[in-house]
Amino acid sequence: MTAKTAMSDITKSNAWTRLEAHREEIASATLSDMFIADDERASRLSWELDGLNVDLSRQRLTTDTLDLLMDLARAADVEARRDAMFAGQPINPTEDRAVLHVALRDETGLTGVGAEAKIQRQTMIDFADAIRAGAETGATGQAFCDVVNIGIGGSHQGPMVATTALANSVNTPRVHYVANVDGTDLSTALRGLDPATTLILVASKTFTTAETMTNANSARAWLTSALGDDAVAQHFCALSTNEAAAGEFGIPAARVFPFADWVGGRFSLWSSIGLSTALAVGGAAFEQLLSGAHAMDRHFSSSPLGENLPVLLAVTDLWNRIFLDLPVRAVLPYDERLRHLPAHLQQLEMESNGKGVTLSGEPVSGPPASVIFGATGTNGQHSFHQLLHQGPALVAAEFIAVAMPGHDLAGHHDILLANMLAQAQALANGTADPETPHHHCPGNRPSTVILLKTLDPYRLGMLLALYEHKVMAEGAIWNINSFDQFGVQLGKALSGPVLSALKGDSTPNDPATAAALAKLRAWRS
Ligand code: F6P
């Protein structure tokens, strides 16, 4: 085992140097060569945890590569950072906060923050079940048929992924998601809804986010124009740490579902921010979602690094990005229920690890986050998969599929699964008959296949927590803070002066902005 180092630059560690040498040693071996060299490769590079299987056998690495990558993780002291997170230490130093979303799903030894979180969750779940049962009604006494969740970023993506994956469309209430300040989003969601039977959730950790508050104010105007100001108290909920601001908005304390500030936005599905999902699937299913995430927490906190699924995904990503120079990863769920997963992972991974400095403020020696894009299969096959198969720049692919379908249409799921496996096979092996250059698919293109036995709440919780911990482990290897997001502040700050200039109240000093505003004003006049 490599000695631990406190160095912030992991690229200067022995483990790194040995990985560079190892890359040269295996550079000429293709994926086909690797399968020929080891006829147990498919099983040797697969790991299963309770119906969730991660297959790395089509990655361009060997068990030796993984051993060296684990040495790198040890050199970076990933385990210590992980343990500090579970212990509630302030591992987000730039915001002086603990990172304790794991406490939201931990039912053991409920004391301190865990006990308080449990009370908050129970209140939220009881409310969700009362709405679902029609026991809590709107201002006219009618049950709620529709729920509109207004939030953005982490107050939108996680709940939308979970609700879309788990909700049965015949259930009521129907849940709609609004994020964009573009009025098209809210007006489309509200079209056809009856204010008397609509519950509106304002999901915002801070209760200050401009997009969310703009949408919340417009939604309130829509509601009060039909039902009067007093209806706000029964038709609005706030999911927020900022109880005072929610009160000022007019939402009574009983309809404010709080959570602690140690819950980061992109990790907040498990808190009161998950109310829309609890409304869609019911309290019991929401608890199952948390149980599945907790199972992954236990695995992450206690499994040896070499069998630790989040760590395996983290080091594989690092290997591809740095050592094989593949900075882009395509996330390809072969399941419509997971259609919002790529967007969720874009925030989770790129907002967390899209950082340029280490914890001590020095430039980071590599890109800690992949650029992520993706779409569901088989749709992507008729779009960007062409580039995956024949484009000169290699892209790492990550397939996610579920053994059991979420519908009863005969034959569809077999075709779907067969296509997913065929894509992974084609990327790895290429064309058998490269007669003409235009037909030639070079192959040797790496992919991971993640299989779930079922897409039930428990296994979805496992999957989402798997990615959360992968991000945490990657950030620990690079010694960055995965839990702040100061990069988004500059654009937010500039939008105020630009808005003032758009209204003609000031003149922008940026020439390109001034020219664009002049054009916009001319076209809008
Ligand atoms: O995009 C920045 C961000 O702070 C995200 O991290 C967060 O998920 C999102 O804005 C929404 O913030 P809030 O929940 O406070 O409205």
Short mmCIF file of N, CA and C and ligand atoms in Angstrom, two decimals, residues 152-155 203-207 209 212 265-266 347 351 485 488 492, ligand 1:
data_model
loop_
_atom_site.label_atom_id
_atom_site.label_comp_id
_atom_site.label_asym_id
_atom_site.label_seq_id
_atom_site.Cartn_x
_atom_site.Cartn_y
_atom_site.Cartn_z
N ILE A 152 -35.25 25.09 -9.10
CA ILE A 152 -34.26 24.98 -10.17
C ILE A 152 -33.01 24.32 -9.61
N GLY A 153 -32.17 23.79 -10.51
CA GLY A 153 -30.95 23.11 -10.06
C GLY A 153 -31.30 21.91 -9.18
N GLY A 154 -30.67 21.84 -8.03
CA GLY A 154 -30.90 20.70 -7.15
C GLY A 154 -32.32 20.66 -6.59
N SER A 155 -33.02 21.77 -6.61
CA SER A 155 -34.39 21.80 -6.11
C SER A 155 -35.38 21.37 -7.20
N ALA A 203 -39.84 25.17 -4.13
CA ALA A 203 -38.70 24.39 -3.65
C ALA A 203 -37.44 25.21 -3.84
N SER A 204 -36.94 25.75 -2.75
CA SER A 204 -35.73 26.57 -2.86
C SER A 204 -35.03 26.57 -1.51
N LYS A 205 -33.83 26.05 -1.49
CA LYS A 205 -33.08 26.04 -0.23
C LYS A 205 -32.98 27.45 0.34
N THR A 206 -32.61 28.39 -0.50
CA THR A 206 -32.38 29.76 -0.04
C THR A 206 -33.65 30.62 -0.02
N PHE A 207 -34.61 30.26 -0.83
CA PHE A 207 -35.83 31.05 -1.05
C PHE A 207 -35.49 32.45 -1.58
N THR A 209 -33.60 32.43 -4.90
CA THR A 209 -33.15 32.21 -6.27
C THR A 209 -34.09 32.91 -7.25
N THR A 212 -36.68 30.97 -9.44
CA THR A 212 -37.74 30.34 -8.65
C THR A 212 -38.70 31.38 -8.09
N GLY A 265 -27.67 21.68 -2.28
CA GLY A 265 -28.76 21.70 -3.25
C GLY A 265 -28.84 20.45 -4.11
N ARG A 266 -27.70 20.04 -4.66
CA ARG A 266 -27.73 18.89 -5.59
C ARG A 266 -27.80 17.55 -4.86
N GLN A 347 -25.61 18.28 -13.42
CA GLN A 347 -25.46 19.19 -12.27
C GLN A 347 -24.62 18.54 -11.17
N GLU A 351 -21.31 20.58 -11.43
CA GLU A 351 -21.36 21.66 -10.44
C GLU A 351 -20.50 21.30 -9.23
N GLN A 485 -20.19 26.09 -5.04
CA GLN A 485 -20.49 26.36 -6.46
C GLN A 485 -20.36 27.85 -6.75
N VAL A 488 -21.11 29.80 -10.25
CA VAL A 488 -22.40 30.24 -10.81
C VAL A 488 -22.76 31.65 -10.35
N LYS A 492 -24.92 35.27 -12.14
CA LYS A 492 -26.09 35.75 -11.39
C LYS A 492 -25.93 37.24 -11.08
O1 F6P B 1 -27.04 26.84 -9.44
C1 F6P B 1 -26.65 27.22 -8.18
C2 F6P B 1 -27.56 26.67 -7.12
O2 F6P B 1 -27.17 27.22 -5.92
C3 F6P B 1 -27.59 25.15 -7.05
O3 F6P B 1 -26.53 24.62 -6.36
C4 F6P B 1 -28.90 24.92 -6.42
O4 F6P B 1 -29.29 23.59 -6.56
C5 F6P B 1 -29.76 25.90 -7.17
O5 F6P B 1 -28.93 27.03 -7.36
C6 F6P B 1 -31.07 26.27 -6.54
O6 F6P B 1 -30.89 26.93 -5.32
P1 F6P B 1 -32.10 27.12 -4.32
O7 F6P B 1 -32.56 25.79 -3.90
O8 F6P B 1 -31.53 27.91 -3.16
O9 F6P B 1 -33.18 27.88 -5.02
#
